[in-house]
Amino acid sequence: MPRRLGQHFLHHRSILDRIAAAACPEEEPLVIEIGPGKGALTMPLLARAEHVVAIEFDPLLAADLEARHEPRLTVVHGDFLKVDLTPWPATVIAGNLPYYITSPILEKVLPMPIKHAVFLMQKEVAERLVAVPGTREYGYLTVFTRLYAEPKLLFTVPPGSFQPPPKVDSAVVRLTRVPPSPDISDTAAFLKFVSACFMHKRKTLRNNLSGLYGREALDRFPEAGKRAEQLAVSELAALFARLQNLNEKPC
Ligand code: SAM
């Protein structure tokens, strides 16, 4: 188990209420909470949801929560990344995340058929999710997120709102699910392509992709002279589709 499990407990009541209100603007039948800790966010979520399933990795914290015998709360002791969520078809997921696994949590949650997720995360990561093309923050995680969701940075939270305070600023992000893009038929292949595009961020797409497609093929496309960070998700998807077409054409 990683030391301390990213345990920074939020104690500002008004911030906790704002996160719960963002997760459940209307009453929800079922909410999954990641990392409930001592239950600071669990209680405001229970005020807005009929049932909360709270998944906590720390055995002592999980046992303490369970000992409250709250009939509308199911406590699951386990690693969120490994817990099978199929018994709880929640359309809302929320949490003050353990920052050391933010990316794997997003990779698990975003492809799920949810309505939205509301997460408190490191501000620097939040800025990568909402980044626009042409900025330093725009990268693989931005494109991955946009495939599944429209991200909105709701508000920032200073270190002093936590006990113990983290070394970084934090931010609350709402990720609202979007329908799959009709331009991307094979998501796994597209993500492999995007990962190659951003492999060396300062290099052009021609350089990053020549191993996969060959320079000659890439020279047909004007975008090949640009860097990946200069292309919007739709432009990356269009380039991917055209390169796939080339690869599929018989010689
Ligand atoms: N929700 C509480 C709050 O706001 O005060 C605690 C948030 S704290 C930042 C993150 C919580 O996630 C901790 O309680 C920690 O034990 C838990 N945690 C860490 N890794 C986890 C994992 N892999 N699966 C589930 N919970 C985890």
Coordinates of C-alpha atoms and ligand atoms in Angstrom, one line a residue:
M1 CA 0.0 0.0 0.0
P2 CA 1.5 3.4 -0.9
R3 CA 2.4 5.3 2.2
R4 CA -0.5 7.3 3.7
L5 CA -2.7 6.6 0.6
G6 CA -2.9 10.2 -0.4
Q7 CA -4.8 10.9 2.8
H8 CA -5.6 14.6 3.1
F9 CA -8.9 15.1 4.8
L10 CA -11.1 18.0 3.8
H11 CA -12.6 19.8 6.7
H12 CA -14.4 22.9 5.2
R13 CA -18.1 22.2 5.5
S14 CA -19.0 24.7 2.8
I15 CA -16.6 23.2 0.3
L16 CA -17.9 19.7 1.0
D17 CA -21.4 20.9 0.5
R18 CA -20.5 22.5 -2.8
I19 CA -18.9 19.2 -4.1
A20 CA -22.0 17.2 -3.0
A21 CA -24.3 19.8 -4.7
A22 CA -22.2 19.6 -7.9
A23 CA -22.4 15.8 -7.9
C24 CA -26.1 15.7 -7.1
P25 CA -27.9 18.9 -8.2
E26 CA -31.0 16.8 -7.9
E27 CA -31.6 13.8 -5.7
E28 CA -29.8 10.7 -7.1
P29 CA -30.8 7.1 -6.5
L30 CA -27.2 5.9 -6.2
V31 CA -23.7 7.5 -6.0
I32 CA -20.3 5.8 -5.8
E33 CA -17.8 7.7 -3.7
I34 CA -14.1 7.0 -4.1
G35 CA -12.0 7.2 -0.9
P36 CA -14.5 8.3 1.7
G37 CA -11.9 8.5 4.4
K38 CA -13.6 9.7 7.6
G39 CA -16.9 10.3 5.8
A40 CA -16.6 14.1 5.4
L41 CA -18.0 14.1 1.9
T42 CA -20.1 10.9 2.4
M43 CA -22.5 12.6 4.7
P44 CA -23.4 15.6 2.4
L45 CA -23.7 13.0 -0.4
L46 CA -26.1 11.0 1.7
A47 CA -28.2 14.1 2.2
R48 CA -28.6 14.2 -1.6
A49 CA -28.7 10.6 -2.6
E50 CA -30.8 7.6 -1.7
H51 CA -27.8 5.3 -1.4
V52 CA -24.0 5.8 -1.4
V53 CA -21.5 3.1 -2.1
A54 CA -18.2 4.2 -0.6
I55 CA -15.0 2.4 -1.6
E56 CA -12.1 2.9 0.8
F57 CA -8.7 1.2 0.7
D58 CA -7.6 1.9 4.3
P59 CA -9.0 -1.0 6.5
L60 CA -9.3 1.1 9.6
L61 CA -11.2 4.0 7.9
A62 CA -13.5 1.5 6.1
A63 CA -14.3 -0.3 9.5
D64 CA -15.0 3.0 11.2
L65 CA -17.4 4.0 8.5
E66 CA -19.1 0.6 8.6
A67 CA -19.5 0.9 12.3
R68 CA -21.8 3.8 11.8
H69 CA -24.5 1.3 10.6
E70 CA -26.0 3.8 8.2
P71 CA -28.6 1.8 6.3
R72 CA -28.3 3.9 3.1
L73 CA -24.5 3.5 3.0
T74 CA -22.6 0.5 1.6
V75 CA -18.9 0.5 2.6
V76 CA -16.6 -1.5 0.4
H77 CA -13.1 -2.1 1.7
G78 CA -10.8 -2.3 -1.4
D79 CA -8.7 -0.7 -4.0
F80 CA -11.1 1.3 -6.2
L81 CA -9.0 0.4 -9.2
K82 CA -9.7 -3.3 -8.6
V83 CA -13.2 -3.3 -7.3
D84 CA -15.8 -4.7 -9.7
L85 CA -18.5 -2.0 -9.9
T86 CA -21.1 -4.0 -11.9
P87 CA -23.3 -4.6 -8.8
W88 CA -23.7 -0.8 -8.4
P89 CA -24.8 0.7 -11.7
A90 CA -24.4 4.3 -10.5
T91 CA -24.6 7.2 -13.0
V92 CA -22.8 9.6 -10.6
I93 CA -19.3 9.1 -9.2
A94 CA -17.7 11.5 -6.8
G95 CA -14.7 11.8 -4.5
N96 CA -11.9 13.8 -3.0
L97 CA -9.4 11.7 -4.9
P98 CA -6.2 10.1 -3.6
Y99 CA -4.0 12.2 -5.9
Y100 CA -1.4 9.4 -6.5
I101 CA -3.9 7.5 -8.7
T102 CA -5.9 10.3 -10.4
S103 CA -5.0 9.2 -13.9
P104 CA -5.9 5.5 -13.4
I105 CA -9.1 6.5 -11.7
L106 CA -10.0 8.6 -14.8
E107 CA -9.1 5.7 -17.1
K108 CA -11.5 3.5 -15.1
V109 CA -14.4 5.9 -14.6
L110 CA -14.6 7.9 -17.9
P111 CA -15.4 4.9 -20.2
M112 CA -18.2 3.9 -17.8
P113 CA -21.9 4.7 -18.8
I114 CA -22.2 7.5 -16.2
K115 CA -24.0 10.8 -16.3
H116 CA -21.2 12.7 -14.7
A117 CA -18.3 12.5 -12.2
V118 CA -17.3 15.2 -9.8
F119 CA -13.7 15.0 -8.4
L120 CA -11.5 17.0 -6.2
M121 CA -8.0 16.6 -7.7
Q122 CA -4.6 18.3 -7.9
K123 CA -5.1 21.7 -9.7
E124 CA -2.3 21.0 -12.1
V125 CA -4.1 17.8 -13.3
A126 CA -7.5 19.6 -13.5
E127 CA -5.8 22.2 -15.7
R128 CA -4.6 19.4 -18.0
L129 CA -8.2 18.1 -18.3
V130 CA -9.7 21.4 -19.3
A131 CA -6.7 22.6 -21.5
V132 CA -7.2 24.0 -25.0
P133 CA -4.9 23.2 -28.0
G134 CA -1.7 25.2 -28.2
T135 CA -1.1 25.3 -24.5
R136 CA 1.6 23.5 -22.4
E137 CA -1.1 21.6 -20.4
Y138 CA -2.8 20.1 -23.5
G139 CA -1.7 16.5 -23.9
Y140 CA -2.7 12.9 -23.9
L141 CA -4.8 13.2 -20.7
T142 CA -6.8 16.1 -22.2
V143 CA -7.6 14.2 -25.4
F144 CA -8.4 11.0 -23.5
T145 CA -10.8 12.9 -21.2
R146 CA -12.5 14.7 -24.1
L147 CA -13.3 11.4 -25.8
Y148 CA -15.7 10.6 -23.0
A149 CA -16.6 13.8 -21.2
E150 CA -16.9 17.6 -21.2
P151 CA -14.7 18.8 -18.3
K152 CA -15.5 21.9 -16.3
L153 CA -13.2 23.3 -13.6
L154 CA -15.8 24.4 -11.0
F155 CA -13.6 26.0 -8.3
T156 CA -10.2 25.8 -6.6
V157 CA -9.4 24.6 -3.1
P158 CA -6.4 25.9 -1.1
P159 CA -4.1 23.5 0.8
G160 CA -5.3 25.0 4.2
S161 CA -8.8 23.4 3.7
F162 CA -7.2 19.9 4.2
Q163 CA -5.7 18.1 7.3
P164 CA -2.8 17.5 6.7
P165 CA -2.5 20.2 4.0
P166 CA -1.2 18.9 0.7
K167 CA 1.8 20.6 -1.0
V168 CA -0.2 21.6 -4.0
D169 CA -3.4 23.5 -4.8
S170 CA -6.5 21.5 -5.6
A171 CA -9.6 22.0 -7.8
V172 CA -13.0 20.5 -8.2
V173 CA -13.8 19.3 -11.7
R174 CA -17.1 18.1 -13.2
L175 CA -16.9 15.6 -16.0
T176 CA -20.1 15.4 -18.0
R177 CA -20.4 12.4 -20.3
V178 CA -20.6 13.1 -24.0
P179 CA -21.8 10.7 -26.7
P180 CA -19.0 8.9 -28.5
S181 CA -17.6 10.7 -31.6
P182 CA -18.9 9.2 -34.8
D183 CA -15.4 9.8 -36.3
I184 CA -13.7 7.4 -34.0
S185 CA -14.7 3.8 -34.6
D186 CA -11.9 2.1 -32.7
T187 CA -11.2 4.0 -29.5
A188 CA -8.3 1.7 -28.3
A189 CA -6.5 2.2 -31.7
F190 CA -7.2 6.0 -31.6
L191 CA -5.7 6.3 -28.1
K192 CA -2.6 4.3 -29.1
F193 CA -2.3 6.8 -32.0
V194 CA -2.8 9.8 -29.6
S195 CA -0.2 8.4 -27.3
A196 CA 2.3 8.2 -30.2
C197 CA 1.4 11.7 -31.3
F198 CA 2.3 13.1 -27.8
M199 CA 5.3 10.8 -27.3
H200 CA 7.8 13.7 -27.6
K201 CA 5.8 16.8 -27.2
R202 CA 8.3 19.2 -28.9
K203 CA 8.6 17.0 -32.0
T204 CA 6.4 17.2 -35.0
L205 CA 3.7 14.6 -35.8
R206 CA 5.9 13.5 -38.7
N207 CA 8.7 12.6 -36.3
N208 CA 6.5 11.0 -33.7
L209 CA 4.4 9.0 -36.2
S210 CA 7.0 7.9 -38.8
G211 CA 7.7 4.6 -37.0
L212 CA 4.0 3.7 -37.3
Y213 CA 3.1 5.1 -40.8
G214 CA 6.3 5.9 -42.6
R215 CA 7.5 9.4 -43.6
E216 CA 6.2 9.1 -47.2
A217 CA 2.6 8.5 -46.1
L218 CA 2.8 11.3 -43.5
D219 CA 4.2 13.8 -46.1
R220 CA 0.7 13.7 -47.8
F221 CA -0.8 15.5 -44.8
P222 CA 0.0 19.2 -44.0
E223 CA -0.7 18.6 -40.3
A224 CA 2.4 16.3 -40.2
G225 CA 4.6 19.4 -39.9
K226 CA 2.8 20.5 -36.7
R227 CA 3.1 19.3 -33.1
A228 CA 0.3 17.3 -31.6
E229 CA -0.5 20.0 -29.1
Q230 CA -1.5 22.3 -32.0
L231 CA -4.4 20.0 -33.1
A232 CA -7.8 19.9 -31.6
V233 CA -9.3 16.5 -30.7
S234 CA -11.5 16.6 -33.9
E235 CA -8.4 17.3 -36.0
L236 CA -6.4 14.5 -34.4
A237 CA -9.4 12.2 -35.1
A238 CA -9.6 13.3 -38.7
L239 CA -5.9 12.7 -39.2
F240 CA -6.2 9.3 -37.6
A241 CA -9.1 8.3 -39.9
R242 CA -7.2 9.4 -43.0
L243 CA -4.1 7.5 -42.0
Q244 CA -6.2 4.4 -41.2
N245 CA -7.7 4.6 -44.7
L246 CA -4.3 4.7 -46.2
N247 CA -3.2 1.7 -44.2
E248 CA -6.3 -0.3 -45.2
K249 CA -6.0 0.4 -49.0
P250 CA -4.5 -2.6 -50.8
C251 CA -1.1 -1.9 -52.5
Ligands
SAM1 N1 -13.1 11.8 1.3 C1 -12.2 12.1 2.4 C2 -12.2 13.6 2.7 O1 -12.6 14.3 1.8 O2 -11.8 14.0 3.7 C3 -10.8 11.6 2.2 C4 -10.1 12.0 1.0 S1 -8.4 11.6 0.9 C5 -7.8 12.8 -0.2 C6 -8.4 10.1 -0.2 C7 -9.0 8.9 0.4 O3 -8.8 7.8 -0.5 C8 -8.3 8.4 1.7 O4 -9.3 8.1 2.7 C9 -7.5 7.1 1.3 O5 -7.4 6.2 2.3 C10 -8.4 6.6 0.1 N2 -7.7 5.8 -0.9 C11 -6.4 5.8 -1.2 N3 -6.2 5.0 -2.2 C12 -7.3 4.3 -2.5 C13 -7.7 3.3 -3.4 N4 -6.9 2.8 -4.2 N5 -9.0 2.9 -3.4 C14 -9.9 3.5 -2.5 N6 -9.6 4.5 -1.7 C15 -8.3 4.9 -1.6

